[in-house]
PDB file of C-alpha atoms in Angstrom:
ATOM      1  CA  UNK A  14     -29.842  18.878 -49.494  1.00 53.00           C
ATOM      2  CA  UNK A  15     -28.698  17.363 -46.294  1.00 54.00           C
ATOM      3  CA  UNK A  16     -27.664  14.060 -48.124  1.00 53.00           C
ATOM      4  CA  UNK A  17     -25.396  16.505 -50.431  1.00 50.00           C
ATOM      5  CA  UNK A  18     -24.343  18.193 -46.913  1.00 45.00           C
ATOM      6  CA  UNK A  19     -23.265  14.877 -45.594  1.00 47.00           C
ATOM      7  CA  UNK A  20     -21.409  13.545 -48.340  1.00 46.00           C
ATOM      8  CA  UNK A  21     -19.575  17.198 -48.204  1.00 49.00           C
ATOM      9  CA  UNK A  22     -18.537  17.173 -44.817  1.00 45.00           C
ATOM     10  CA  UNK A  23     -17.827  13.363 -45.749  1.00 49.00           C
ATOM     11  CA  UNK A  24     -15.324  13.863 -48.379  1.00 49.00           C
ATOM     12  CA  UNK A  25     -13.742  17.138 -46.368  1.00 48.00           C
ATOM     13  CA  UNK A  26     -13.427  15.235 -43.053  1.00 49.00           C
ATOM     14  CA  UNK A  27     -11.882  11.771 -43.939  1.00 54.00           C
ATOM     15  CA  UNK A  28      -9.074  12.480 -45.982  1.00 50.00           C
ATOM     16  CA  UNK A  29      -7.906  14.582 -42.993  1.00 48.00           C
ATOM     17  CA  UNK A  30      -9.051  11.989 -40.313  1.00 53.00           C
ATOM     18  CA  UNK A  31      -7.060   9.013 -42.128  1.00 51.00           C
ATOM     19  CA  UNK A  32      -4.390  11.198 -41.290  1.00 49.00           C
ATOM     20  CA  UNK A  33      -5.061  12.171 -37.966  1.00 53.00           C
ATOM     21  CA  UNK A  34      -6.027   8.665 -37.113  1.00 57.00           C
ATOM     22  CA  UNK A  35      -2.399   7.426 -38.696  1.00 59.00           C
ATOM     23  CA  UNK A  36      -0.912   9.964 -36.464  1.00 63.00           C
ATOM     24  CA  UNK A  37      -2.991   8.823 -33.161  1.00 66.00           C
ATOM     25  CA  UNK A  38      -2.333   5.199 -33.784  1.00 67.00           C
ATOM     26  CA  UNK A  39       1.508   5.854 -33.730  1.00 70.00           C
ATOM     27  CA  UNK A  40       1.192   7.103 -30.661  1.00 76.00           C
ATOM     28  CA  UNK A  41      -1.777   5.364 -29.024  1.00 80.00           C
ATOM     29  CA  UNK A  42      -1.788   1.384 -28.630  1.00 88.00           C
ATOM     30  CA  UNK A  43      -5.386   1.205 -29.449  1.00 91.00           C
ATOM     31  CA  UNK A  44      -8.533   2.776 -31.376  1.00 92.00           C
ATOM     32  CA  UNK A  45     -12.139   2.117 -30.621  1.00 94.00           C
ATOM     33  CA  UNK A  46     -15.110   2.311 -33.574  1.00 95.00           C
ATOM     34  CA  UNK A  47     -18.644   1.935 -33.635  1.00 96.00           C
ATOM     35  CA  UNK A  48     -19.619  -0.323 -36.267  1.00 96.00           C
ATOM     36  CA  UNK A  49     -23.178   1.631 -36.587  1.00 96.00           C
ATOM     37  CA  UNK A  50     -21.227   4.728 -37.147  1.00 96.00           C
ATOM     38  CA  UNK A  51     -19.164   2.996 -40.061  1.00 96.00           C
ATOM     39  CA  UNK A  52     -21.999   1.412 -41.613  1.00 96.00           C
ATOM     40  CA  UNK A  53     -23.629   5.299 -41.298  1.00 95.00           C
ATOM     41  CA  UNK A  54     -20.712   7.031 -42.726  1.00 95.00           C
ATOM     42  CA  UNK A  55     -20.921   3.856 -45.606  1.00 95.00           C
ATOM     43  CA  UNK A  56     -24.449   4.720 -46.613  1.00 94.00           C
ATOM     44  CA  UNK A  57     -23.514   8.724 -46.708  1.00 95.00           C
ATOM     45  CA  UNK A  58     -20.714   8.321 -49.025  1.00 92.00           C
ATOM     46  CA  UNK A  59     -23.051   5.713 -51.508  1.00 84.00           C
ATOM     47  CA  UNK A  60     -20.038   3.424 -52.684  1.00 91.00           C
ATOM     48  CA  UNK A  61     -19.204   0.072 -51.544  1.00 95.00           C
ATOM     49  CA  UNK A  62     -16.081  -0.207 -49.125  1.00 96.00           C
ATOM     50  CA  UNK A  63     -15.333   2.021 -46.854  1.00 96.00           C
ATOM     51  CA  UNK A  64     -11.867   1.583 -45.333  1.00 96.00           C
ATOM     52  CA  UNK A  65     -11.493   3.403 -41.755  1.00 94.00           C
ATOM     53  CA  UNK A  66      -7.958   1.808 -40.342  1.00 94.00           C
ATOM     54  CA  UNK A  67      -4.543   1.211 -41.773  1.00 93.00           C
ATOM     55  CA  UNK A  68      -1.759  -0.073 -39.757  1.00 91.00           C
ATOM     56  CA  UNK A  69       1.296  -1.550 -40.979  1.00 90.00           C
ATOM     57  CA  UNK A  70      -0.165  -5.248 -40.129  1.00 92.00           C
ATOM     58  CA  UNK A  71      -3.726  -5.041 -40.727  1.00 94.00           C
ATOM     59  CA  UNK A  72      -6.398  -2.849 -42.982  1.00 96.00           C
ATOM     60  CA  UNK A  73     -10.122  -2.814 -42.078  1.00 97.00           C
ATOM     61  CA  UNK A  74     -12.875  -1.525 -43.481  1.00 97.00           C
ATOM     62  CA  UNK A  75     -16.820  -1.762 -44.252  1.00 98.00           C
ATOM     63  CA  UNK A  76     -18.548  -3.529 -47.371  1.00 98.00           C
ATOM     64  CA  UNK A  77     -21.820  -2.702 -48.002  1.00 98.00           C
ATOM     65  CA  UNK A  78     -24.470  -4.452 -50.630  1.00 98.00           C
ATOM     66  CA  UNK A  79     -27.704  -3.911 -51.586  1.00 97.00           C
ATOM     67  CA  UNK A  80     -30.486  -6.583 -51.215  1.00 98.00           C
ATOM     68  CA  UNK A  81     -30.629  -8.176 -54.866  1.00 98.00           C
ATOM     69  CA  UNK A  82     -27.204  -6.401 -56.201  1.00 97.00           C
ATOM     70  CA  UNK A  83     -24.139  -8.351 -57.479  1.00 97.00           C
ATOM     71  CA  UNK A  84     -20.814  -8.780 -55.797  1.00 97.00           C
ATOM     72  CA  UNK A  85     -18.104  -8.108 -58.618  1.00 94.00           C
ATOM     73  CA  UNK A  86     -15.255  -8.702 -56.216  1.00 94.00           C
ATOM     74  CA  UNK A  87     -12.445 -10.591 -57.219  1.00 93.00           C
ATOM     75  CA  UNK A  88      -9.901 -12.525 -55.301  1.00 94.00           C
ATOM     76  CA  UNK A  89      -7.691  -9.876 -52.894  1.00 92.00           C
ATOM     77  CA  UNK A  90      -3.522 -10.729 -52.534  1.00 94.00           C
ATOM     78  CA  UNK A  91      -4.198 -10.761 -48.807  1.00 95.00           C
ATOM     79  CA  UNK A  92      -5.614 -13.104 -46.249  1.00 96.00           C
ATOM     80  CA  UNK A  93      -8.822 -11.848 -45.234  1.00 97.00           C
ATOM     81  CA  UNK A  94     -11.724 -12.107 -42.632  1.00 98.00           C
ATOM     82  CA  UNK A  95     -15.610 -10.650 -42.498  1.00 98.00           C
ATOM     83  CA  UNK A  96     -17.607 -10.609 -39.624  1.00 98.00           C
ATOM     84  CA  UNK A  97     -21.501  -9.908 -41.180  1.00 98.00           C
ATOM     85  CA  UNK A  98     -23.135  -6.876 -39.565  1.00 98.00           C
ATOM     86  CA  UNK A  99     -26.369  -7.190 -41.069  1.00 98.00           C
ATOM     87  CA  UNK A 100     -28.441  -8.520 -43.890  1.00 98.00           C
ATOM     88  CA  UNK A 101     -29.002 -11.807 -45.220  1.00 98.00           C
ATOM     89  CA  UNK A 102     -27.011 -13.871 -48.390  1.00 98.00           C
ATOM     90  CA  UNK A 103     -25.224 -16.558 -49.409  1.00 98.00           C
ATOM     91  CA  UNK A 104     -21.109 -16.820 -49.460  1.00 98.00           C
ATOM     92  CA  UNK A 105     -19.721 -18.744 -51.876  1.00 98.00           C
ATOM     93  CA  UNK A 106     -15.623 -19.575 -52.153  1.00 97.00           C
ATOM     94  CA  UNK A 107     -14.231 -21.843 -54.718  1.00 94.00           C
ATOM     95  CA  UNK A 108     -17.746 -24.553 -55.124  1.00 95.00           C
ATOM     96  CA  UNK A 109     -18.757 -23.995 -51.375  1.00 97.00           C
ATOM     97  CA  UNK A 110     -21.311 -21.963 -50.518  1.00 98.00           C
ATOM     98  CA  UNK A 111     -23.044 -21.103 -47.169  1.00 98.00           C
ATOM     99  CA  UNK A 112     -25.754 -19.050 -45.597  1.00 98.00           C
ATOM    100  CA  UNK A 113     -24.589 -15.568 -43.489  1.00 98.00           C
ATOM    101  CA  UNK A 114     -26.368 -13.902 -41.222  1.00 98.00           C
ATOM    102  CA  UNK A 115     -25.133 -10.788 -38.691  1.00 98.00           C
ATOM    103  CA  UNK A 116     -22.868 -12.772 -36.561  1.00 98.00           C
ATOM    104  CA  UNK A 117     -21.549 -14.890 -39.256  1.00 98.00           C
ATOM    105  CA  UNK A 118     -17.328 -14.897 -39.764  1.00 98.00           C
ATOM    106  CA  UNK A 119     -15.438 -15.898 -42.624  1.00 98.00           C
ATOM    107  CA  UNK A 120     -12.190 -16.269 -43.063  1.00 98.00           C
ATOM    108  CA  UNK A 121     -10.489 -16.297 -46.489  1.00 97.00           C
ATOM    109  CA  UNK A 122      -7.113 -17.211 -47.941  1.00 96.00           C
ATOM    110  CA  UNK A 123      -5.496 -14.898 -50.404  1.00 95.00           C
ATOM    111  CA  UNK A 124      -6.106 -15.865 -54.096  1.00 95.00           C
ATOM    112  CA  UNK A 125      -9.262 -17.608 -53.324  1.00 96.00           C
ATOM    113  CA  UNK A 126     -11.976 -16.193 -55.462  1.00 97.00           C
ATOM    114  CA  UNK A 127     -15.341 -15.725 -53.569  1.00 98.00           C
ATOM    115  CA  UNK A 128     -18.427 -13.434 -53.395  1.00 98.00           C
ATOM    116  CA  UNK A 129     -21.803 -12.798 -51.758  1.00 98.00           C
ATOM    117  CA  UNK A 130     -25.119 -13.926 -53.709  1.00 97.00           C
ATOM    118  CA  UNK A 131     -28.546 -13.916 -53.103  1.00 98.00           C
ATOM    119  CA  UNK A 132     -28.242 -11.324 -51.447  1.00 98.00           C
ATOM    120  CA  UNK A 133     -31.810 -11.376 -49.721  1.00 98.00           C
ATOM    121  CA  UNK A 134     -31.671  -8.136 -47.360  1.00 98.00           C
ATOM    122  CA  UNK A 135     -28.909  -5.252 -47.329  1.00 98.00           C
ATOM    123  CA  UNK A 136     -25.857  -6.640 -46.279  1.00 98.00           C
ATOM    124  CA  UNK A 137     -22.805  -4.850 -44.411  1.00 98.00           C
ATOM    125  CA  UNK A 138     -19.810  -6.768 -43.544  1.00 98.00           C
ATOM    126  CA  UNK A 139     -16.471  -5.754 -41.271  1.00 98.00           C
ATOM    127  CA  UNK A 140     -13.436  -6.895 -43.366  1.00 98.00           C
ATOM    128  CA  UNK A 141     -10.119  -7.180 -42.632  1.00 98.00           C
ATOM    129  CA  UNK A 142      -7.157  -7.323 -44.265  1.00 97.00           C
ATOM    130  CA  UNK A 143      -3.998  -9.291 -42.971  1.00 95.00           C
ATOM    131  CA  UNK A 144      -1.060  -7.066 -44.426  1.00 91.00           C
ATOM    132  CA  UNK A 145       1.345  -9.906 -44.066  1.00 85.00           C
ATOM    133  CA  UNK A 146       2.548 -11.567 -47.213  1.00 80.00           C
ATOM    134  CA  UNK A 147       1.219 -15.330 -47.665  1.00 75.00           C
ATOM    135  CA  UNK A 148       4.526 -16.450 -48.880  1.00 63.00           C
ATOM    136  CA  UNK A 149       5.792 -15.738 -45.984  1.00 56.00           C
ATOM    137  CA  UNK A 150       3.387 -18.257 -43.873  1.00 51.00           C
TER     138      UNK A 150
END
């Protein structure tokens, strides 16, 4: 009952919050989060990405993965960088792949197809999303 209450007051308070926050931003230089209240509101809402800012030059959000699930993502039009939260995998990006850890960052260049494997304890990442266009590099 209160996971159903959550996901409620979830689904009621974001849509209007994205708003509110687009609102704030336009008139405030800067935004502070708490990356153990994204991860929280992440685990609520039982998907996979949660995406909590949206700026004309930048998206972030939160990807979460279960210890022994799959990552089906596939390469994003967009530069991108994860910082690693928590949990414990591999990355892999074109025939490279390397251990992360919380504390690990990763950058990746758009078109470049990578994922998470082994994924040995639940893993939540901070991504973010350049908005700029590669092209124009």
């Amino acid at each position: 009952m209160t996971r159903i209450l959550v996901l409620f007051l979830l689904l009621a308070v974001l849509p209007a919050a994205a708003l509110a926050q687009e609102e704030e931003l336009e008139t405030m230089p800067w935004k502070a989060y708490d990356t153990g209240d994204l991860t929280a509101m992440l685990d609520a809402l039982d998907r996979p990405y949660l995406e909590f800012l949206v700026v004309n030059t930048m998206k972030a959000g939160v990807y979460g993965l279960a210890a022994g699930s799959k990552d089906t993502q596939s390469p994003h039009a967009k530069d991108e960088f994860y910082v690693v939260l928590e949990g414990k995998a591999q990355f892999q990006c074109g025939d490279a792949v390397t251990p992360v850890r919380p504390g690990t960052l990763l950058y990746v260049r758009a078109g470049e197809p990578h994922k998470f494997l082994d994924i040995e304890e639940d893993l939540k990442v901070l991504v973010i999303f350049s908005e700029q266009d590669p092209a124009s590099d």
